[in-house]
Coordinates of C-alpha atoms and ligand atoms in Angstrom, one line a residue:
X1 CA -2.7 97.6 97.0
X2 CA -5.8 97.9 99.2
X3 CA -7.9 95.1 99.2
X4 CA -9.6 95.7 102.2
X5 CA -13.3 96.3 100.7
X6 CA -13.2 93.1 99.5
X7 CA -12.1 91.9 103.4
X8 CA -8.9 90.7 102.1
X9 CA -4.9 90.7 102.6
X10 CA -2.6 90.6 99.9
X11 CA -0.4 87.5 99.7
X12 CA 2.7 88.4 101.4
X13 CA 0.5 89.8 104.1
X14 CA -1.7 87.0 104.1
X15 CA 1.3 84.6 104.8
X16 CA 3.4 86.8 107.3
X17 CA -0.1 86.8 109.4
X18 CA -0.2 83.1 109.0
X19 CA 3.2 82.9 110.4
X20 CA 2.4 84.6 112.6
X21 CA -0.4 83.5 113.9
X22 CA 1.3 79.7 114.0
X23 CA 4.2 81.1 115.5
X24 CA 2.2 82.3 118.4
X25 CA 0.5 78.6 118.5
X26 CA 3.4 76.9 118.9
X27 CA 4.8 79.0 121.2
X28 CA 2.0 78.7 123.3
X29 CA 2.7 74.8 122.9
X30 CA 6.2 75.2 123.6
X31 CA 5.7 77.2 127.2
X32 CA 2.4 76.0 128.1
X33 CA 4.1 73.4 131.0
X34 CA 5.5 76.7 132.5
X35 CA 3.1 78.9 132.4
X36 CA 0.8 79.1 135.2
X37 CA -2.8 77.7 134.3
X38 CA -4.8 79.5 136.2
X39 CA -6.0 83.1 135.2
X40 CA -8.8 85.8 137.2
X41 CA -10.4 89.1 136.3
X42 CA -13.3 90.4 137.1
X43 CA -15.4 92.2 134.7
X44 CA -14.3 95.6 135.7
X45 CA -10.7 94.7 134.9
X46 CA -11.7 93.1 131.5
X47 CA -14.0 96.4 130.3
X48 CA -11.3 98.0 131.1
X49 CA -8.5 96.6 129.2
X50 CA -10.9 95.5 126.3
X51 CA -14.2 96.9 125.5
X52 CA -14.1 99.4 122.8
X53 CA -16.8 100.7 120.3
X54 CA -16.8 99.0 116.9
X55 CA -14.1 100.5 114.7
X56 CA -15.0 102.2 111.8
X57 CA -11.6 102.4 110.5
X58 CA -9.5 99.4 110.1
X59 CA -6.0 99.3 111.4
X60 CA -2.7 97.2 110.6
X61 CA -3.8 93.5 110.8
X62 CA 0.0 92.7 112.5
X63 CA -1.4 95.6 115.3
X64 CA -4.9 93.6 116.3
X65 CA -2.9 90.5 116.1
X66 CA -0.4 91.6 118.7
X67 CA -3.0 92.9 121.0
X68 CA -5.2 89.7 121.0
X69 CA -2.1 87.8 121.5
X70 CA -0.6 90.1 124.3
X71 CA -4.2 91.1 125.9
X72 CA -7.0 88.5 124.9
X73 CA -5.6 85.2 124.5
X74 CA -3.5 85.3 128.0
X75 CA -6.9 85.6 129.9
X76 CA -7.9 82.2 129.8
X77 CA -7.5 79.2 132.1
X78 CA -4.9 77.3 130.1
X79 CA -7.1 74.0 130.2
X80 CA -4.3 71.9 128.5
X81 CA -1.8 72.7 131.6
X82 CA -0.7 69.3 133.4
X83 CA -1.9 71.1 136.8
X84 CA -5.0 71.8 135.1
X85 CA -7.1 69.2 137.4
X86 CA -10.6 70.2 137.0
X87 CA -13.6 70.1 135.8
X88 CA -13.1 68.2 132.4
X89 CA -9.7 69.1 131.2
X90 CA -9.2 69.9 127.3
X91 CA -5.6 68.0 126.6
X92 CA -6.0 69.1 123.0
X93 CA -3.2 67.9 120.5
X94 CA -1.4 70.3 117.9
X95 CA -1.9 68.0 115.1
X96 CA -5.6 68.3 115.2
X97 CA -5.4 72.5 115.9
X98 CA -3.8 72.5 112.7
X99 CA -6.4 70.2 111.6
X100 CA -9.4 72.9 112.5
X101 CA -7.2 75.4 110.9
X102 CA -7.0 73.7 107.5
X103 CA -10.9 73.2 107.8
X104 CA -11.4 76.5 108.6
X105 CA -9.1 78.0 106.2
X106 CA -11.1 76.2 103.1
X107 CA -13.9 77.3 105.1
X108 CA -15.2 73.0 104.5
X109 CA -19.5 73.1 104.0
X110 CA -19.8 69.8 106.1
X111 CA -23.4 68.9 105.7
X112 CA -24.3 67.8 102.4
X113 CA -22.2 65.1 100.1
X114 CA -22.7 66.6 97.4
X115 CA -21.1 70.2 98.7
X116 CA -18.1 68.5 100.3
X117 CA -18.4 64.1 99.5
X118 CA -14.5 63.7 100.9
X119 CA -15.8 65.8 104.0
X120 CA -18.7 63.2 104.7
X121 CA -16.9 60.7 103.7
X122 CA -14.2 60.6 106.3
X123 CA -16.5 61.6 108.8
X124 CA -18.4 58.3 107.8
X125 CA -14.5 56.6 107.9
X126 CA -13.9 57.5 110.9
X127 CA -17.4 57.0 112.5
X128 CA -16.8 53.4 111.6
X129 CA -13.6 53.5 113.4
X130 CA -16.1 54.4 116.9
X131 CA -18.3 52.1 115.9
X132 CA -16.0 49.2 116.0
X133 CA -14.1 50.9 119.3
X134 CA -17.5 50.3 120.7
X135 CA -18.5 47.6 119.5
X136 CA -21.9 48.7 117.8
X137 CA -23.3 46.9 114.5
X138 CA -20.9 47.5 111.3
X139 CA -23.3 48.0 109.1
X140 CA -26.3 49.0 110.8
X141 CA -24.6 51.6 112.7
X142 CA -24.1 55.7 112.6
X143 CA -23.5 58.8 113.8
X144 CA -22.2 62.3 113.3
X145 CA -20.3 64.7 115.2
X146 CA -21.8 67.3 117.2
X147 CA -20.4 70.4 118.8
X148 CA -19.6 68.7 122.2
X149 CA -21.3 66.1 124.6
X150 CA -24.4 68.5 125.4
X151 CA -25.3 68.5 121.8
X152 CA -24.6 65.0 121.5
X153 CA -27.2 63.9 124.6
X154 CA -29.9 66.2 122.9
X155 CA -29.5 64.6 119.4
X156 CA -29.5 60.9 121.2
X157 CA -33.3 62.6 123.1
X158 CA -35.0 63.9 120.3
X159 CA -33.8 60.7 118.0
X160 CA -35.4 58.4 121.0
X161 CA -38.6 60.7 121.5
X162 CA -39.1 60.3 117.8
X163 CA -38.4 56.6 117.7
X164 CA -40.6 55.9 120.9
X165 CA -43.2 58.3 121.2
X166 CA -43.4 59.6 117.7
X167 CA -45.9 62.8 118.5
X168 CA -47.5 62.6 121.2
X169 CA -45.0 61.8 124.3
X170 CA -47.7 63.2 127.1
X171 CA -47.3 60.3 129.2
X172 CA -43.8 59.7 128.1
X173 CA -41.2 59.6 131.2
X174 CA -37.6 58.9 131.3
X175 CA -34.7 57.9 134.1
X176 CA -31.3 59.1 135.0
X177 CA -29.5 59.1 138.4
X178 CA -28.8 61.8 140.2
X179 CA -25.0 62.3 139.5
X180 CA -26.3 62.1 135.8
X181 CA -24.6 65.4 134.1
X182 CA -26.9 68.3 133.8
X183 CA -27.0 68.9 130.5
X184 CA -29.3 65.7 130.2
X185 CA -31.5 67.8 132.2
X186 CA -31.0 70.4 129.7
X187 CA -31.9 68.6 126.6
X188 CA -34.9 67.3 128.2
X189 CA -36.2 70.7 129.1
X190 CA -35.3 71.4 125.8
X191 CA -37.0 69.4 124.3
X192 CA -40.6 70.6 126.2
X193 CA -40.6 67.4 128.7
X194 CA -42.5 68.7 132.3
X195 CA -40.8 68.0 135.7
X196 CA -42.8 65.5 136.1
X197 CA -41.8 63.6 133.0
X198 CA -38.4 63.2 134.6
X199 CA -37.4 60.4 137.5
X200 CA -34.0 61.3 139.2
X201 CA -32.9 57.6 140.7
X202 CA -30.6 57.7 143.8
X203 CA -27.4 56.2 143.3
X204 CA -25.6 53.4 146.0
X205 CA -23.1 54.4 147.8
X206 CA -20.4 53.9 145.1
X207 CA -22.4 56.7 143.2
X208 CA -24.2 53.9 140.9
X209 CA -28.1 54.3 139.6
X210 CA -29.3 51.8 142.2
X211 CA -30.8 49.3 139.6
X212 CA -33.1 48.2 142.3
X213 CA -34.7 51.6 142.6
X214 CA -35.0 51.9 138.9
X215 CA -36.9 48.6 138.6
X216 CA -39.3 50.1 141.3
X217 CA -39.9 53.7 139.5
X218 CA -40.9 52.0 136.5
X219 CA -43.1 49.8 137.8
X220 CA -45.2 52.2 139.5
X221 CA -45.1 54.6 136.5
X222 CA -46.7 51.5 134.5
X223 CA -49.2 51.6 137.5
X224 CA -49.8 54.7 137.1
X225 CA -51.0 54.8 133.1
X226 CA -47.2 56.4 132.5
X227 CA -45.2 55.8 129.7
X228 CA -41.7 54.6 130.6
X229 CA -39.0 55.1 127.3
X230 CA -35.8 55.9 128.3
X231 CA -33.3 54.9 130.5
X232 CA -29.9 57.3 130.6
X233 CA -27.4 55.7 132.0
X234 CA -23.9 57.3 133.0
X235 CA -20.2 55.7 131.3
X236 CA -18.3 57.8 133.6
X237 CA -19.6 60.7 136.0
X238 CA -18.6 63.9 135.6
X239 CA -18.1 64.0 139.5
X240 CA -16.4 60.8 140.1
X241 CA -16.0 58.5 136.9
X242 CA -18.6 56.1 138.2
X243 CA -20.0 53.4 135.6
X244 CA -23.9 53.0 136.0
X245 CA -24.1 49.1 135.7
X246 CA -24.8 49.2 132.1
X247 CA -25.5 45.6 131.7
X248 CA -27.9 45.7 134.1
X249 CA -29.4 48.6 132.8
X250 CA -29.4 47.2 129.2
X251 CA -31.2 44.0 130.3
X252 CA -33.9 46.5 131.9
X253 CA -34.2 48.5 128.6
X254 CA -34.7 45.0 126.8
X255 CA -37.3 43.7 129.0
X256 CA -39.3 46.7 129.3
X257 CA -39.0 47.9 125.6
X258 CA -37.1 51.6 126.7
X259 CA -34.4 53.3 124.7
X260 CA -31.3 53.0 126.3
X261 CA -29.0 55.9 126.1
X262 CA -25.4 56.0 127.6
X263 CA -23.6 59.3 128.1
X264 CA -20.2 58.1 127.7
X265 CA -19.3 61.8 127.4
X266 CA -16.8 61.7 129.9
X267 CA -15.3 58.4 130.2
X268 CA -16.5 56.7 127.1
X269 CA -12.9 57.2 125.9
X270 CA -11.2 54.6 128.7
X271 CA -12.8 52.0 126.2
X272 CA -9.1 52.7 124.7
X273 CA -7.9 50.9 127.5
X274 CA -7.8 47.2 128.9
X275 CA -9.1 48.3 132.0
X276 CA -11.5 50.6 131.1
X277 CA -13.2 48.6 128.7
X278 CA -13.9 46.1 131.1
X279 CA -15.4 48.4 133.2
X280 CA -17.3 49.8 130.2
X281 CA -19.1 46.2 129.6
X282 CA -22.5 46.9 128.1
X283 CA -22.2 50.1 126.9
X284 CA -22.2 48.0 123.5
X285 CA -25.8 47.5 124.2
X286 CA -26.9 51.5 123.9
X287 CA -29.3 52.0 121.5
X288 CA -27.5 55.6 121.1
X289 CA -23.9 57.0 122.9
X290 CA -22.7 60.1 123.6
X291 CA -19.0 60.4 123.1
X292 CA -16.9 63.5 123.6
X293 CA -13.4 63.5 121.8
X294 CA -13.0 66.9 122.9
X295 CA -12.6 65.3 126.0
X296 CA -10.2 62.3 126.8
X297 CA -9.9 61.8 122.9
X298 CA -7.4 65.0 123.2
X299 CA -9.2 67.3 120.3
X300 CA -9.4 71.1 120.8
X301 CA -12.6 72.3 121.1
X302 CA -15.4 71.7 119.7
X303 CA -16.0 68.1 119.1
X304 CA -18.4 65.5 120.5
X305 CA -20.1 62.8 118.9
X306 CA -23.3 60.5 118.8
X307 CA -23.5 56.8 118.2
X308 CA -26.5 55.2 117.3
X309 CA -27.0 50.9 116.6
X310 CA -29.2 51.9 113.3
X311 CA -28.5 55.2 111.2
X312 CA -31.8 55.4 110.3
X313 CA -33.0 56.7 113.7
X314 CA -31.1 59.7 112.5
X315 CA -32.4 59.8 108.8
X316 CA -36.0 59.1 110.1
X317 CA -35.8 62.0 113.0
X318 CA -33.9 64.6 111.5
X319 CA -34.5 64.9 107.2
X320 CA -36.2 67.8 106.2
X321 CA -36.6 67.8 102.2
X322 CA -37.1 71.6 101.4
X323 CA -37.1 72.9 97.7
X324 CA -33.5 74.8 97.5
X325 CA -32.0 71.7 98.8
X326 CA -33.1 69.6 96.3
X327 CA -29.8 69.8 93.8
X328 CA -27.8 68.5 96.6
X329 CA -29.8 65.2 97.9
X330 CA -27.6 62.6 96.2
X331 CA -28.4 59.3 96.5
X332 CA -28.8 57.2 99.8
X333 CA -25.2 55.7 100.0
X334 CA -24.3 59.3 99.9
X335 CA -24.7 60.4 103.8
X336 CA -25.8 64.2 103.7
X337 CA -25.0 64.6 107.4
X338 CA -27.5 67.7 107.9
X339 CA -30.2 64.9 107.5
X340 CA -28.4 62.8 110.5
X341 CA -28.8 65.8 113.2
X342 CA -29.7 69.8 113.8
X343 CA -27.4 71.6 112.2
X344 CA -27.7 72.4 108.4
X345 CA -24.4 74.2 108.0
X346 CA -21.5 72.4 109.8
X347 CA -17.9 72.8 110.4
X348 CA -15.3 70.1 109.1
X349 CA -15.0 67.9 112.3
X350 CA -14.1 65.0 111.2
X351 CA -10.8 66.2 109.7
X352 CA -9.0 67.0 112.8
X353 CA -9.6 63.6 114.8
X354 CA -8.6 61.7 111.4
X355 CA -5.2 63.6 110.8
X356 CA -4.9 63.1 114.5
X357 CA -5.2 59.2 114.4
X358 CA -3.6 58.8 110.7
X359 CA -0.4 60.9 112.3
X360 CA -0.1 59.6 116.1
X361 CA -1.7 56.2 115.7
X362 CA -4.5 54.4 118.1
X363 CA -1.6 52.9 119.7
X364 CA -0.8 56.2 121.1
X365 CA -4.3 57.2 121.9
X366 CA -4.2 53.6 123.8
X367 CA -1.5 54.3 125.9
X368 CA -2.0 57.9 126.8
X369 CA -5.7 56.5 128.2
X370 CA -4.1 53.9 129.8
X371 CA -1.4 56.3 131.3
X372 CA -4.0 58.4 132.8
X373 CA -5.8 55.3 134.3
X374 CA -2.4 54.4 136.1
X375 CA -1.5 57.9 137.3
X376 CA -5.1 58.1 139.3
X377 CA -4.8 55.1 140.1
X378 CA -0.8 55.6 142.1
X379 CA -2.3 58.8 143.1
X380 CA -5.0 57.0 145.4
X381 CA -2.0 54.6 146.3
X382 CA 0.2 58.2 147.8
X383 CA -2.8 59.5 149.3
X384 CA -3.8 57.0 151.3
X385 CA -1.0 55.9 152.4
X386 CA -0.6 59.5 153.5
X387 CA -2.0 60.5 157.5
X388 CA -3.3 64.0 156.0
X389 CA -5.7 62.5 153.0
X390 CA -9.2 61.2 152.9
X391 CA -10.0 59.4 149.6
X392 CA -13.6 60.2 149.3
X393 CA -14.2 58.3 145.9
X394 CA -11.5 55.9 144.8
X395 CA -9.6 56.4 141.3
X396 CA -12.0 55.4 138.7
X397 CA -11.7 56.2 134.8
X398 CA -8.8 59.1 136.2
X399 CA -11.2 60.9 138.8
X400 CA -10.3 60.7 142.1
X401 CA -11.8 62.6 145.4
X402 CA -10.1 63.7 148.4
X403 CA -10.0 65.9 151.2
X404 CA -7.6 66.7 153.6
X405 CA -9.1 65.6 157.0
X406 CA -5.5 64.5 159.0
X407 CA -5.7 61.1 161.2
X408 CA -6.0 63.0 164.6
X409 CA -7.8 65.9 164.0
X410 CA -10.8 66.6 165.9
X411 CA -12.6 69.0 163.2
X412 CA -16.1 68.9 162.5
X413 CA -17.8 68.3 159.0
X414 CA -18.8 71.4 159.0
X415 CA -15.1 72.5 159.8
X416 CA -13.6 70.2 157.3
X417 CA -15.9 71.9 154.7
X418 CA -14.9 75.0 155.0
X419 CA -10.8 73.8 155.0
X420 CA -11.2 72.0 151.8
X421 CA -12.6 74.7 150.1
X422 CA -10.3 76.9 151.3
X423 CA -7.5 74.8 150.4
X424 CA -8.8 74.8 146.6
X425 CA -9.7 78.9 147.0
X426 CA -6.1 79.5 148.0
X427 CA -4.6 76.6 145.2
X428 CA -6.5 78.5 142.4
X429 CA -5.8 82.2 143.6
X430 CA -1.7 81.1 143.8
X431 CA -2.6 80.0 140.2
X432 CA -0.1 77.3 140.2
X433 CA -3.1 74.5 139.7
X434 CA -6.6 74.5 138.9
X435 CA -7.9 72.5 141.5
X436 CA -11.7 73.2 142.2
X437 CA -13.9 71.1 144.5
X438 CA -17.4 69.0 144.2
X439 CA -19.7 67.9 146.9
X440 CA -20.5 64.0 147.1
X441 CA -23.1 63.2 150.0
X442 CA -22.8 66.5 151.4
X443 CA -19.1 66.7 152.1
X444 CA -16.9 69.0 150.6
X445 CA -14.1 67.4 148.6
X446 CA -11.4 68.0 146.3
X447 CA -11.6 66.2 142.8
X448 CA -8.8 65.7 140.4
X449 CA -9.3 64.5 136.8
X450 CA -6.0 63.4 135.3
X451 CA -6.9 63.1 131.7
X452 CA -3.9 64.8 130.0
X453 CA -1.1 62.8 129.3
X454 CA 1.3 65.1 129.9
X455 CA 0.7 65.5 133.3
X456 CA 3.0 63.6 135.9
X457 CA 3.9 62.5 139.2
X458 CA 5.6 65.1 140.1
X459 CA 2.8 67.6 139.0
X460 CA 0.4 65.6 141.4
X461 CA 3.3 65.7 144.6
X462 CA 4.0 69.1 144.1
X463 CA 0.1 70.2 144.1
X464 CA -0.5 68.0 147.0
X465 CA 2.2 69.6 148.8
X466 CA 1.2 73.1 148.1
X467 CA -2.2 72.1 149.2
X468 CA -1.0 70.6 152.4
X469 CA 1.1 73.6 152.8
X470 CA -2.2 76.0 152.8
X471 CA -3.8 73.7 154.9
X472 CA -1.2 74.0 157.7
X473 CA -1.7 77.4 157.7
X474 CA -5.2 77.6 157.8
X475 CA -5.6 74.8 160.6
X476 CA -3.5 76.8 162.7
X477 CA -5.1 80.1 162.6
X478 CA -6.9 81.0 165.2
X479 CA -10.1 80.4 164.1
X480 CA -9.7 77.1 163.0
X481 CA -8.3 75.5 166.1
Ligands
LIG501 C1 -20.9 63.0 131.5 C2 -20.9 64.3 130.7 N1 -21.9 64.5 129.8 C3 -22.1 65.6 129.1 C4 -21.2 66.6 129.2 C5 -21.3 67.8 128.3 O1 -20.4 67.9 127.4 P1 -19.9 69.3 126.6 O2 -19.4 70.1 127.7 O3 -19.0 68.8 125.6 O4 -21.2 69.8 126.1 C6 -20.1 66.5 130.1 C7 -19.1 67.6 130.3 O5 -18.3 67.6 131.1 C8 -20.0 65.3 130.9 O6 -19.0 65.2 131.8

């Protein structure tokens, strides 16, 4: 029978595709560790094997499958590869995949109680399990899952602007560092801010807001007639883990009445470790936090999350009571999580970082944090003990920066520049590791975030050695010498 009018499969079909489809998943889990994770194409090369006008016919589902699966899904960096060092690697966990497949599959209405009141209800459950990880009021407390970090930071600024500034935020101005991550920036601009509105404070030279420089820029804004109202402070750099000196920053915020936001994004997730919760101290004190389990929480894509110390900051910012939604409101116990943020229609996110806790265990989550702690921690122990390796920035929250600049060599900066990055060119174009550089005060370095808890040692030794191998042969070309 042909039910394809009414865009469907029939049963058997239905569950061979599913098989299928899983089959393909686990596979992929299986052989990830041997593939390589590194792929290129250029655009000419992907036109080519994929653009096509929009069929008007509709061919054997098994066929499209195959073809995504042989040709789409292979052209991707595989970002939960162990040698799959930059940027912020996606670790991932096939519990929770399964997870967005179930909530995809019952195709879950997450934003009103009502609609779906299990749905809200464990995201509730298990925003009470972040809000005791970070030790933010019990009862006060909230949140709601967001699409990633970015989202998450733009939530936090329009709930503050609301809270501080309430329409008119002319004069309004707030603070970040300058190895703050950018999509701060972005939610700012967002959010119709000027330039101007915006002071970038320099950082010390552990890559810390320097607290003294802050105290200065809003003293002179108060000069000035400004309105200082909110300090973002950074639990973990994107480019080397760095802690701002949140308790610092929080006693600032107090004195001078100023939101304090923390974009834990990164490395809020090392407060599931001994080690990095003490270095997290503070960030208890946020008035809102960006989280990111999508990140070092190991869920697939897409999942961040907002903290705040009192829901209704997010009631008070973000309800809209229009007409057709009035059959739905419920009462106030009853979160309707569309009220808490932007979107109105929302996927089922709590689901997969519940299944992945209620199956694994927060012990396990514990120890693969603390794991990847360790590991950068042994790998600033091998490189420096090495006579090819600079460390540039120490092992912090598992970042770590290098560059290869040997004991007795008399190259430039300049020169050194351009052998780091082609050290990382010729690592990524072997595709063996993803290893991409950053610049921190001007030099060119190599950075290494270690946040999947698969990856090893070994991984580390043998990417070091293939990088050292490329840099022997590019020092002792003739142009390099
Ligand atoms: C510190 C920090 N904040 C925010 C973000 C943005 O998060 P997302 O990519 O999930 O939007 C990132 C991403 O790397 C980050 O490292």
């Amino acid at each position: 029978m042909d039910y394809s009018h009414l865009l469907q499969l029939d049963k058997e079909e239905m569950k061979r595709y599913g098989y299928q489809v899983i089959d393909a998943i686990v596979d992929h889990f299986d052989t990830q560790n041997e593939k390589k994770p590194v792929t290129q194409a250029t655009r000419e090369e992907m036109d080519t094997l994929l653009d096509a006008p929009v069929p008007e016919k509709g061919m054997a589902p098994s066929e499209v499958l195959d073809f995504v699966v042989d040709h789409v899904l292979p052209h991707s960096n595989i970002v939960t590869h162990p040698k799959s060092y930059s940027f912020v690697p996606g670790p991932s966990n096939y519990v929770s995949v399964m997870a967005d497949t179930l909530a995809t599959g019952f195709n879950i209405f997450s934003g009103g109680w009502v609609a779906s009141p299990a749905a809200a209800e464990l995201e509730i459950i298990t925003m009470n399990w972040l809000l005791k990880l970070f030790k933010f009021p019990k009862k006060k407390g909230g949140g709601i899952f967001t699409s990633g970090g970015s989202m998450a930071n733009l939530t936090a600024l329009v709930t503050a602007r609301r809270q501080r500034c309430g329409d008119d935020f002319s004069k309004a101005v707030i603070y970040m560092s300058d190895q703050a991550h950018s999509s701060n920036i972005k939610a700012i601009r967002v959010l119709g801010f000027k330039k101007e509105q915006v002071r970038i404070i320099p950082t010390d030279i552990e890559f810390k807001m320097a607290v003294n420089k802050l105290k200065n820029a809003i003293a002179k804004d108060r000069l000035e007639g400004l309105q200082p109202f909110c300090i973002i402070a950074s639990a973990g750099t994107t480019n080397t883990g760095t802690v701002d000196p949140l308790q610092e920053i929080a006693a600032i915020c107090k004195a001078e009445k100023l939101w304090f936001h923390v974009d834990g994004a990164y490395g809020g997730a090392a407060m599931l470790s001994k080690k990095g919760s003490g270095l997290l101290k503070g960030i208890e004190k946020a008035d809102s936090l960006t989280i990111d389990p999508h990140k070092w929480m190991f869920q697939p894509y897409e999942m961040g999350c907002l903290l705040v110390r009192n829901h209704k900051w997010l009631s008070e910012t973000f309800s809209e009571k229009p007409e057709y939604l009035r059959d739905i409101e419920g009462n106030t116990s009853e979160i309707n999580f569309y009220d808490h943020g932007i979107q109105l229609t929302r996927r089922f996110r709590a689901l997969k970082f519940y299944m992945s806790l209620k199956t694994f265990g927060l012990n396990a989550f514990k120890k693969a944090v603390s794991y990847n702690i360790d590991l950068t921690e042994r790998v600033e122990g091998i490189l420096r003990k090495s006579p090819h390796w600079e460390v540039v920035s120490p092992a912090t929250l598992a970042v770590i920066n290098f560059r290869y600049n040997p004991i007795k060599s008399s190259l430039t900066e300049k020169e050194l520049d351009a052998l780091n990055q082609e050290i990382s060119e010729r690592v990524v174009d072997s595709k063996e590791a993803l290893l991409v550089t950053t610049v921190l005060n001007g030099q060119v370095v190599l950075r290494m975030c270690l946040i999947n808890p698969r990856t090893t040692m070994d991984d580390v030794n043998e990417t070091l050695e293939l990088c050292e191998r490329f840099a022997e042969e590019i020092t002792t070309r003739s142009d390099m010498v």
